[in-house]
Amino acid sequence: MGLKTFIQGWPVYRQLTGADPLGRGAAAQSARSAALTARTETADSVARSVCPYCAVGCGQRVYVSDGQVTQIEGDPDSPISRGRLCPKGAASKNLVTSPLRQTKVRYRRPYGTEWEDLDLDVALDMIADRILAARDETWEDVDDQGRPLNRTLGISSLGGATLDNEENYLIKKLFTAMGALQIENQARI
Amino acid sequence: MAEAHPVGFQWVMEAKKRGAKVFHVDPRFTRTSALADTYLPIRAGTDIALLGGVVRYILENELDFREYVLAYTNAATIITDQFADTEDLDGLFSGYDPERYSYDQGSWKYQGHEQQRESEDTAKERETAAGLRHESHGMPVAATTQRDETLQHPRCVYQILKRHFSRYTPEMVSRICGIPVEKFEELARAWTENSGRERTGALVYSVGWTQHSVGVQYIRTGAIIQTLLGNMGRPGGGVLALRGHASIQGSTDIPTLFNLLPGYLPMPHHADHPTFDEWVDSIRHPGQKGFWGNSRAYAASLLKAYWGDAATPENDFCYGYLPRMTGDHGTYQQVLNMINGKVKGYFLLGQNPAVGSAHGRAQRLGMANLDWLVVRDLFMIESATFWRNSPEIATGEIVTEECRTEVFFLPAASHVEKEGTFTQTQRLLQWREKAVDPPGDCRSELWFFYHLGRVLREKLAGSTKPRDRALLDLAWDYPTHGPEAEPSAEAVLKEINGYEVATGRPLGGFPEAKDDGSTAVGCWIYSGVYADGVNQAARRKSRHEQDWVAPEWGWAWPANRRILYNRASADPEGRPWSERKKYVWWDPDKGAWTGYDVPDFEKTKPPSYRPPDGASGTEGLAGDDPFVMQGDGKAWLYAPTGVLDGPLPTHYEPAESPVRNPLYGQQANPTRKVYTHPVNRMNPSPPEPHSQVFPYVFTVSRLTEHHTAGGMSRTVPRLAELQPALFVEVSPELAGEVGLAHLGWAHLVSGRAVIEARVLVTDRLTPLRVDGRTIHQVWLPYHFGSEGLVTGDTVNDLFGITLDPNVLIQESKVGTCDVRPGRRPTGPALLDLVADYQRRAGMTPDRRVPIVTTGAASEAHERTAGGARDGGGDA
Ligand code: SF4
């Protein structure tokens, strides 16, 4: 390496002579970082998404390679967030890929002291049976004056504010049709 | 806001850069305070006194935006002479019933409307949180009102308001809130200066306002100020709620709430709405003004979306299938019913009440007394493991081997593993694309509920029981795709939008909804989100390619309108108030409203339009009545009906307070919802004895790095590392008084629980001078529990259950406690400590909290419409 190349490779020289006088971009880049490619550039696909935490609704871009989420960034096009994410939004990749996430159904039988395994289909079927039983046990057809009640107060549900509108719609529709009235979510608290 | 809604806060900083003054009012100095021009510390639970002081300042100095106030509000409207104010009745309004702790609103009416009886039974409205219905519209009132445009009539709203707030002087504000007079005056001056044709001011709040026993009235007071200053319906104005979950707005609009159906249609009440017509008329109010005239179409179209072919005009669209309310079925009533053994099964869908709801112990004891519990979440949360890892296991109140609750934990899909829409805090729907498939058994709620419905219907096939018809006739045939048979979220969104039954054509908006069964609409206020068969919520036109209103980013309800009531951004003649604040205006050449936003007005109704005599529905609204969802088209400074705790906001002390109300004999909200139950003992407050057993005020809120009950943050390594432990912030003065060491331990005791936290001694909290004495406040984040990467005691365990009467939201932003140095006891000794405090404070299991604390109650009761004044006796 000649002296000239050496000096020109020096960050201070590049900062003073180049297009990056504050030294926050190209001037400060090392050969190693110049050779790196961002995960966002090589991703197989990008999904336009929205932060799952608070209700500001910051735009997210979700980068995927080989079927795995590799990066989640703020969406610079969003008029709400202009590409920014707070610590929570910025940790979204950490959220969806957290090793603590449960990916298997867990079952605790009455009086049980440990979790057990259970097939998802079996769980769904058992839950359906329990709904029908609770409904039968607590069903109210009419009030004491014969006016319709059509309901069960034996079933409750809580939650919805972290879920999609489409999901809330189906939840309310199904519970209403089964006569379950006690449906609530975070908006009450 | 900088703490809890950080990215939203960038717009406050933008405004500051352009010269806006930012005021931050908070019991604790936060990241927001650090960036504000002025910070005002306040005693938690006293905001109405502060805001009432601002109302007084405006009225005494005549600083209201008079042109706006005269034309667009009910300031000039005359109120019946039967009305008596809290100034006359020591903190109660006329019509108070001391037996039922609720009001007869007959004496609050507009002059000439006394015979109009909207609500015979406000106690029942409290049980069913009827106030929530008004999230999309105001209460109806009859067409004609009597007005005094000079605002001099002693019973016009303007004068009533002036008298009502006359004692909220700067000195009184200081005495109640602990805010120095100069600071208060600085706020009042800046706020009022920022008003008029050229200027607007914005008001931003969050659950620091709603989670109180007078929460709705906090927001009413803010709305009164914003209305007096002409800040509503205009750019840079408004009362802006910052909501706390990604789609909490959506789950209110398409409610998973007991008292509502989609689009704020009420869930029927067994006594009031036995038939379809009675139900519809209770929404529509035949003969009255405003946009609710079409509600029969919204109601019929919802039932058509629910029950499809089975729903016909002949069978009232299966109205009979809907379950009926008989009273309070809210989440806190449910929890007490669980403890009492009335509830068999419980679903938790991404919510963690063991940590996030008030009175965590009641929550956990309730869950331990179920037959079965289904928890659907991303992570193993405290509400799924109470049977083996909870404070009650340590105290012996829950014994694993004796706890019968069967628990199903079903892992959920994350936000990137499914597609669908969130509605963010400005009513904006944004569609998310799916990035990857969910792992293992993880599934979306859409999958779970669709397939649960499918299985239930298969099991019931052939049933002849009438009760099963509603499930068997349900329109439940959504297309599915992929190996897991995931239902199509887009098909559901199309149903929410609504479509023509015969052709399947998506509707362009709710005006196309019909009441004859020819349209099906899942949520009428969302109609238009799938107009032209295009998913409007998926629009992502860059902010660089459109104007600042950005109408082509997502879709806002209603009708993609970004600012509600934006007709008020023009003057009565339809011209912009000023060039600077131009937003929506009347174009006389085109004969139409136009502007940057979708006008919130009938497109071609000219400003000069005056309704013919006796007109109802939308025809009854004049061309200069911008508040189109209100019965009289006016913003209500005074609410003649609909708000259960009074037509005007009044300062009441929190349900638990160390201070006697300096303004009235009535201590706390006389209509608040209380639950007398052995687990729910409330700490005594003056004038009851023993309030000094719990001498300190505590308040709770969020940290930037954590989210609500911690299920999505204490489980995430990056976030857990940033805020690894529970702590309590105390002032140096309090630390000295109690003997707390920085970084040492303290424990806090209420009449329900004891929790411990590390001590952070900081001048972010300051002792306040209140009514001649020093009040200490402490602050804690409420995110911690016993699961996850970082754990800590659950702060919400300290709270009891007392609710706002209008919406049944709990008071969990202020309570009283004792603070002691060192760690808390463990095991049964912890229960002994609570019992000792209860004994010292006289909190026996059957004690009833005194609701009425003034001798004026009987007079308030007599002064109802047509009451004692007319010699008619009790009404
Ligand atoms: S990034 Fe932060 S501010 Fe934005 S939506 Fe997510 S949690 Fe809210």
Tab-separated table of N, CA and C in Angstrom, chain A residues 70-185:
chain	number	residue	atom	x	y	z
A	70	THR	N	-35.752	-12.311	9.580
A	70	THR	CA	-34.349	-11.974	9.828
A	70	THR	C	-34.181	-10.540	10.319
A	71	GLN	N	-35.195	-9.694	10.078
A	71	GLN	CA	-35.070	-8.315	10.524
A	71	GLN	C	-36.437	-7.655	10.477
A	72	ILE	N	-36.690	-6.739	11.425
A	72	ILE	CA	-37.901	-5.910	11.356
A	72	ILE	C	-37.463	-4.454	11.511
A	73	GLU	N	-37.834	-3.647	10.524
A	73	GLU	CA	-37.404	-2.245	10.504
A	73	GLU	C	-38.623	-1.323	10.443
A	74	GLY	N	-38.437	-0.087	10.839
A	74	GLY	CA	-39.494	0.904	10.679
A	74	GLY	C	-39.735	1.186	9.201
A	75	ASP	N	-40.972	1.481	8.844
A	75	ASP	CA	-41.311	1.743	7.442
A	75	ASP	C	-41.190	3.243	7.168
A	76	PRO	N	-40.191	3.645	6.381
A	76	PRO	CA	-39.990	5.082	6.164
A	76	PRO	C	-41.134	5.750	5.405
A	77	ASP	N	-41.971	4.962	4.730
A	77	ASP	CA	-43.081	5.560	3.984
A	77	ASP	C	-44.233	5.982	4.886
A	78	SER	N	-44.279	5.478	6.117
A	78	SER	CA	-45.457	5.707	6.957
A	78	SER	C	-45.576	7.168	7.377
A	79	PRO	N	-46.730	7.772	7.117
A	79	PRO	CA	-46.926	9.158	7.571
A	79	PRO	C	-47.086	9.243	9.086
A	80	ILE	N	-47.304	8.128	9.741
A	80	ILE	CA	-47.449	8.131	11.201
A	80	ILE	C	-46.074	8.115	11.859
A	81	SER	N	-45.227	7.194	11.417
A	81	SER	CA	-43.982	6.946	12.146
A	81	SER	C	-42.729	7.376	11.391
A	82	ARG	N	-42.833	7.635	10.093
A	82	ARG	CA	-41.690	8.083	9.293
A	82	ARG	C	-40.454	7.210	9.498
A	83	GLY	N	-40.666	5.911	9.609
A	83	GLY	CA	-39.536	4.996	9.703
A	83	GLY	C	-39.041	4.718	11.104
A	84	ARG	N	-39.603	5.416	12.086
A	84	ARG	CA	-39.092	5.230	13.446
A	84	ARG	C	-39.793	4.080	14.162
A	85	LEU	N	-39.097	3.495	15.103
A	85	LEU	CA	-39.689	2.537	16.037
A	85	LEU	C	-39.093	2.831	17.409
A	86	CYS	N	-39.883	2.649	18.449
A	86	CYS	CA	-39.352	2.838	19.810
A	86	CYS	C	-38.692	1.526	20.246
A	87	PRO	N	-38.146	1.459	21.449
A	87	PRO	CA	-37.466	0.226	21.870
A	87	PRO	C	-38.333	-1.028	21.726
A	88	LYS	N	-39.629	-0.896	21.971
A	88	LYS	CA	-40.488	-2.075	21.847
A	88	LYS	C	-40.654	-2.477	20.384
A	89	GLY	N	-41.007	-1.510	19.556
A	89	GLY	CA	-41.170	-1.822	18.133
A	89	GLY	C	-39.875	-2.373	17.551
A	90	ALA	N	-38.747	-1.799	17.994
A	90	ALA	CA	-37.453	-2.241	17.484
A	90	ALA	C	-37.099	-3.638	17.982
A	91	ALA	N	-37.728	-4.067	19.076
A	91	ALA	CA	-37.468	-5.410	19.603
A	91	ALA	C	-38.444	-6.438	19.036
A	92	SER	N	-39.240	-6.052	18.054
A	92	SER	CA	-40.280	-6.966	17.551
A	92	SER	C	-39.715	-8.264	16.996
A	93	LYS	N	-38.542	-8.182	16.369
A	93	LYS	CA	-37.954	-9.427	15.848
A	93	LYS	C	-37.606	-10.338	17.027
A	94	ASN	N	-37.081	-9.731	18.064
A	94	ASN	CA	-36.774	-10.450	19.285
A	94	ASN	C	-38.039	-11.071	19.889
A	95	LEU	N	-39.155	-10.374	19.737
A	95	LEU	CA	-40.437	-10.883	20.239
A	95	LEU	C	-40.863	-12.132	19.474
A	96	VAL	N	-40.887	-12.012	18.131
A	96	VAL	CA	-41.456	-13.125	17.364
A	96	VAL	C	-40.512	-14.319	17.300
A	97	THR	N	-39.220	-14.073	17.533
A	97	THR	CA	-38.269	-15.192	17.492
A	97	THR	C	-37.785	-15.581	18.885
A	98	SER	N	-38.422	-15.055	19.942
A	98	SER	CA	-37.956	-15.325	21.309
A	98	SER	C	-37.959	-16.826	21.599
A	99	PRO	N	-36.880	-17.328	22.205
A	99	PRO	CA	-36.845	-18.757	22.558
A	99	PRO	C	-37.880	-19.105	23.622
A	100	LEU	N	-38.410	-18.106	24.299
A	100	LEU	CA	-39.425	-18.385	25.326
A	100	LEU	C	-40.811	-18.621	24.738
A	101	ARG	N	-40.969	-18.368	23.453
A	101	ARG	CA	-42.319	-18.546	22.887
A	101	ARG	C	-42.773	-19.992	23.016
A	102	GLN	N	-44.009	-20.162	23.363
A	102	GLN	CA	-44.588	-21.499	23.426
A	102	GLN	C	-45.045	-21.883	22.029
A	103	THR	N	-44.690	-23.072	21.594
A	103	THR	CA	-45.142	-23.502	20.263
A	103	THR	C	-45.909	-24.814	20.342
A	104	LYS	N	-46.085	-25.331	21.539
A	104	LYS	CA	-46.834	-26.586	21.710
A	104	LYS	C	-47.985	-26.358	22.686
A	105	VAL	N	-49.074	-27.063	22.430
A	105	VAL	CA	-50.203	-27.010	23.363
A	105	VAL	C	-49.753	-27.566	24.711
A	106	ARG	N	-50.140	-26.912	25.782
A	106	ARG	CA	-49.861	-27.415	27.136
A	106	ARG	C	-51.207	-27.652	27.832
A	107	TYR	N	-51.235	-28.699	28.652
A	107	TYR	CA	-52.485	-29.085	29.311
A	107	TYR	C	-52.229	-29.377	30.781
A	108	ARG	N	-53.055	-28.783	31.628
A	108	ARG	CA	-52.986	-29.080	33.053
A	108	ARG	C	-54.331	-29.669	33.456
A	109	ARG	N	-54.300	-30.961	33.853
A	109	ARG	CA	-55.569	-31.578	34.245
A	109	ARG	C	-55.970	-31.083	35.635
A	110	PRO	N	-57.272	-31.203	35.993
A	110	PRO	CA	-57.696	-30.757	37.319
A	110	PRO	C	-56.828	-31.402	38.401
A	111	TYR	N	-56.421	-30.626	39.356
A	111	TYR	CA	-55.579	-31.056	40.483
A	111	TYR	C	-54.181	-31.481	40.055
A	112	GLY	N	-53.854	-31.334	38.780
A	112	GLY	CA	-52.541	-31.748	38.270
A	112	GLY	C	-51.439	-30.853	38.810
A	113	THR	N	-50.220	-31.404	38.867
A	113	THR	CA	-49.100	-30.620	39.380
A	113	THR	C	-48.125	-30.228	38.272
A	114	GLU	N	-48.314	-30.787	37.050
A	114	GLU	CA	-47.390	-30.500	35.951
A	114	GLU	C	-48.181	-30.246	34.672
A	115	TRP	N	-47.519	-29.605	33.714
A	115	TRP	CA	-48.072	-29.516	32.364
A	115	TRP	C	-47.934	-30.865	31.666
A	116	GLU	N	-48.864	-31.138	30.760
A	116	GLU	CA	-48.776	-32.346	29.937
A	116	GLU	C	-48.910	-31.941	28.483
A	117	ASP	N	-48.543	-32.861	27.578
A	117	ASP	CA	-48.719	-32.625	26.142
A	117	ASP	C	-50.162	-32.921	25.749
A	118	LEU	N	-50.587	-32.296	24.675
A	118	LEU	CA	-51.926	-32.585	24.147
A	118	LEU	C	-51.930	-32.186	22.677
A	119	ASP	N	-52.571	-33.015	21.835
A	119	ASP	CA	-52.682	-32.647	20.417
A	119	ASP	C	-53.635	-31.471	20.263
A	120	LEU	N	-53.321	-30.606	19.324
A	120	LEU	CA	-54.160	-29.423	19.108
A	120	LEU	C	-55.603	-29.812	18.770
A	121	ASP	N	-55.765	-30.828	17.894
A	121	ASP	CA	-57.125	-31.228	17.515
A	121	ASP	C	-57.907	-31.756	18.708
A	122	VAL	N	-57.199	-32.520	19.538
A	122	VAL	CA	-57.858	-33.076	20.721
A	122	VAL	C	-58.267	-31.932	21.661
A	123	ALA	N	-57.350	-30.968	21.816
A	123	ALA	CA	-57.648	-29.820	22.687
A	123	ALA	C	-58.885	-29.087	22.181
A	124	LEU	N	-58.934	-28.856	20.880
A	124	LEU	CA	-60.070	-28.137	20.294
A	124	LEU	C	-61.374	-28.888	20.578
A	125	ASP	N	-61.318	-30.195	20.414
A	125	ASP	CA	-62.489	-31.019	20.631
A	125	ASP	C	-62.910	-31.007	22.107
A	126	MET	N	-61.923	-31.091	23.006
A	126	MET	CA	-62.236	-31.066	24.444
A	126	MET	C	-62.842	-29.726	24.842
A	127	ILE	N	-62.305	-28.647	24.278
A	127	ILE	CA	-62.829	-27.315	24.613
A	127	ILE	C	-64.274	-27.191	24.126
A	128	ALA	N	-64.538	-27.700	22.922
A	128	ALA	CA	-65.908	-27.637	22.395
A	128	ALA	C	-66.868	-28.398	23.312
A	129	ASP	N	-66.443	-29.567	23.782
A	129	ASP	CA	-67.300	-30.335	24.707
A	129	ASP	C	-67.569	-29.558	25.992
A	130	ARG	N	-66.540	-28.908	26.491
A	130	ARG	CA	-66.705	-28.176	27.748
A	130	ARG	C	-67.616	-26.959	27.572
A	131	ILE	N	-67.519	-26.329	26.415
A	131	ILE	CA	-68.430	-25.201	26.145
A	131	ILE	C	-69.878	-25.682	26.168
A	132	LEU	N	-70.115	-26.791	25.472
A	132	LEU	CA	-71.500	-27.273	25.388
A	132	LEU	C	-72.011	-27.692	26.764
A	133	ALA	N	-71.132	-28.299	27.558
A	133	ALA	CA	-71.551	-28.724	28.896
A	133	ALA	C	-71.839	-27.509	29.786
A	134	ALA	N	-70.942	-26.520	29.742
A	134	ALA	CA	-71.134	-25.321	30.575
A	134	ALA	C	-72.415	-24.608	30.170
A	135	ARG	N	-72.653	-24.595	28.881
A	135	ARG	CA	-73.849	-23.950	28.360
A	135	ARG	C	-75.102	-24.669	28.881
A	136	ASP	N	-75.087	-25.988	28.786
A	136	ASP	CA	-76.256	-26.748	29.238
A	136	ASP	C	-76.504	-26.544	30.728
A	137	GLU	N	-75.419	-26.503	31.475
A	137	GLU	CA	-75.539	-26.392	32.927
A	137	GLU	C	-76.070	-25.029	33.366
A	138	THR	N	-75.784	-23.989	32.589
A	138	THR	CA	-76.072	-22.625	33.071
A	138	THR	C	-77.016	-21.870	32.148
A	139	TRP	N	-77.651	-22.569	31.197
A	139	TRP	CA	-78.470	-21.873	30.207
A	139	TRP	C	-79.674	-21.193	30.833
A	140	GLU	N	-79.977	-19.979	30.365
A	140	GLU	CA	-81.171	-19.260	30.807
A	140	GLU	C	-81.998	-18.930	29.579
A	141	ASP	N	-83.182	-19.505	29.492
A	141	ASP	CA	-84.063	-19.288	28.342
A	141	ASP	C	-84.800	-17.955	28.436
A	142	VAL	N	-85.460	-17.757	29.584
A	142	VAL	CA	-86.309	-16.577	29.760
A	142	VAL	C	-86.149	-16.040	31.175
A	143	ASP	N	-86.553	-14.773	31.367
A	143	ASP	CA	-86.514	-14.219	32.722
A	143	ASP	C	-87.801	-14.590	33.460
A	144	ASP	N	-87.970	-14.068	34.680
A	144	ASP	CA	-89.132	-14.513	35.469
A	144	ASP	C	-90.456	-13.996	34.923
A	145	GLN	N	-90.379	-13.086	33.938
A	145	GLN	CA	-91.634	-12.652	33.313
A	145	GLN	C	-91.805	-13.264	31.924
A	146	GLY	N	-90.988	-14.238	31.615
A	146	GLY	CA	-91.129	-14.915	30.327
A	146	GLY	C	-90.475	-14.204	29.151
A	147	ARG	N	-89.748	-13.121	29.410
A	147	ARG	CA	-89.058	-12.437	28.314
A	147	ARG	C	-87.764	-13.178	27.987
A	148	PRO	N	-87.374	-13.203	26.703
A	148	PRO	CA	-86.211	-14.004	26.327
A	148	PRO	C	-84.908	-13.530	26.977
A	149	LEU	N	-84.067	-14.480	27.351
A	149	LEU	CA	-82.702	-14.189	27.796
A	149	LEU	C	-81.673	-14.834	26.864
A	150	ASN	N	-81.938	-16.082	26.447
A	150	ASN	CA	-81.075	-16.755	25.450
A	150	ASN	C	-79.605	-16.707	25.771
A	151	ARG	N	-79.242	-17.107	26.965
A	151	ARG	CA	-77.838	-16.847	27.291
A	151	ARG	C	-77.299	-17.833	28.316
A	152	THR	N	-75.960	-17.793	28.427
A	152	THR	CA	-75.265	-18.464	29.507
A	152	THR	C	-74.378	-17.451	30.210
A	153	LEU	N	-74.417	-17.452	31.542
A	153	LEU	CA	-73.451	-16.658	32.304
A	153	LEU	C	-72.375	-17.580	32.879
A	154	GLY	N	-72.292	-18.780	32.320
A	154	GLY	CA	-71.290	-19.742	32.791
A	154	GLY	C	-69.984	-19.664	32.022
A	155	ILE	N	-69.937	-18.842	30.968
A	155	ILE	CA	-68.733	-18.731	30.142
A	155	ILE	C	-68.309	-17.269	30.078
A	156	SER	N	-67.033	-17.022	30.241
A	156	SER	CA	-66.479	-15.675	30.141
A	156	SER	C	-65.320	-15.665	29.164
A	157	SER	N	-65.027	-14.494	28.631
A	157	SER	CA	-63.842	-14.351	27.780
A	157	SER	C	-63.260	-12.970	27.991
A	158	LEU	N	-61.938	-12.877	27.935
A	158	LEU	CA	-61.257	-11.607	28.168
A	158	LEU	C	-60.118	-11.472	27.162
A	159	GLY	N	-60.092	-10.363	26.456
A	159	GLY	CA	-58.981	-10.097	25.534
A	159	GLY	C	-59.481	-9.812	24.136
A	160	GLY	N	-58.712	-9.030	23.400
A	160	GLY	CA	-59.080	-8.670	22.033
A	160	GLY	C	-58.265	-7.496	21.510
A	161	ALA	N	-57.728	-6.679	22.429
A	161	ALA	CA	-57.059	-5.450	22.006
A	161	ALA	C	-55.722	-5.692	21.309
A	162	THR	N	-55.174	-6.899	21.475
A	162	THR	CA	-53.921	-7.205	20.773
A	162	THR	C	-54.198	-7.936	19.462
A	163	LEU	N	-55.483	-8.170	19.178
A	163	LEU	CA	-55.855	-9.020	18.041
A	163	LEU	C	-56.374	-8.188	16.880
A	164	ASP	N	-56.521	-8.856	15.737
A	164	ASP	CA	-56.984	-8.166	14.533
A	164	ASP	C	-58.490	-7.898	14.601
A	165	ASN	N	-58.928	-6.925	13.814
A	165	ASN	CA	-60.366	-6.646	13.727
A	165	ASN	C	-61.131	-7.874	13.261
A	166	GLU	N	-60.562	-8.567	12.283
A	166	GLU	CA	-61.235	-9.735	11.727
A	166	GLU	C	-61.404	-10.797	12.805
A	167	GLU	N	-60.400	-10.913	13.683
A	167	GLU	CA	-60.468	-11.900	14.769
A	167	GLU	C	-61.513	-11.492	15.794
A	168	ASN	N	-61.497	-10.227	16.180
A	168	ASN	CA	-62.514	-9.759	17.122
A	168	ASN	C	-63.914	-9.976	16.565
A	169	TYR	N	-64.033	-9.790	15.261
A	169	TYR	CA	-65.345	-9.968	14.642
A	169	TYR	C	-65.827	-11.417	14.791
A	170	LEU	N	-64.961	-12.364	14.473
A	170	LEU	CA	-65.377	-13.775	14.583
A	170	LEU	C	-65.597	-14.175	16.045
A	171	ILE	N	-64.758	-13.666	16.948
A	171	ILE	CA	-64.905	-13.993	18.379
A	171	ILE	C	-66.287	-13.554	18.859
A	172	LYS	N	-66.637	-12.299	18.568
A	172	LYS	CA	-67.920	-11.772	19.045
A	172	LYS	C	-69.088	-12.506	18.370
A	173	LYS	N	-68.925	-12.792	17.112
A	173	LYS	CA	-70.015	-13.453	16.380
A	173	LYS	C	-70.278	-14.847	16.942
A	174	LEU	N	-69.203	-15.594	17.174
A	174	LEU	CA	-69.391	-16.964	17.658
A	174	LEU	C	-69.912	-16.967	19.097
A	175	PHE	N	-69.322	-16.168	19.956
A	175	PHE	CA	-69.784	-16.149	21.354
A	175	PHE	C	-71.237	-15.686	21.433
A	176	THR	N	-71.599	-14.692	20.635
A	176	THR	CA	-72.972	-14.203	20.658
A	176	THR	C	-73.931	-15.316	20.240
A	177	ALA	N	-73.533	-16.064	19.209
A	177	ALA	CA	-74.410	-17.140	18.733
A	177	ALA	C	-74.518	-18.259	19.764
A	178	MET	N	-73.494	-18.466	20.581
A	178	MET	CA	-73.613	-19.516	21.602
A	178	MET	C	-74.275	-18.990	22.872
A	179	GLY	N	-74.647	-17.718	22.869
A	179	GLY	CA	-75.341	-17.139	24.028
A	179	GLY	C	-74.405	-16.677	25.124
A	180	ALA	N	-73.096	-16.632	24.838
A	180	ALA	CA	-72.125	-16.179	25.852
A	180	ALA	C	-72.054	-14.661	25.797
A	181	LEU	N	-72.438	-14.049	26.910
A	181	LEU	CA	-72.570	-12.600	26.964
A	181	LEU	C	-71.332	-11.944	27.560
A	182	GLN	N	-70.650	-12.687	28.434
A	182	GLN	CA	-69.601	-12.077	29.270
A	182	GLN	C	-68.279	-11.991	28.518
A	183	ILE	N	-68.294	-11.230	27.440
A	183	ILE	CA	-67.127	-11.082	26.586
A	183	ILE	C	-66.542	-9.702	26.855
A	184	GLU	N	-65.284	-9.633	27.256
A	184	GLU	CA	-64.672	-8.364	27.622
A	184	GLU	C	-63.238	-8.281	27.090
A	185	ASN	N	-62.681	-7.092	27.078
A	185	ASN	CA	-61.289	-6.953	26.645
A	185	ASN	C	-60.612	-5.791	27.362
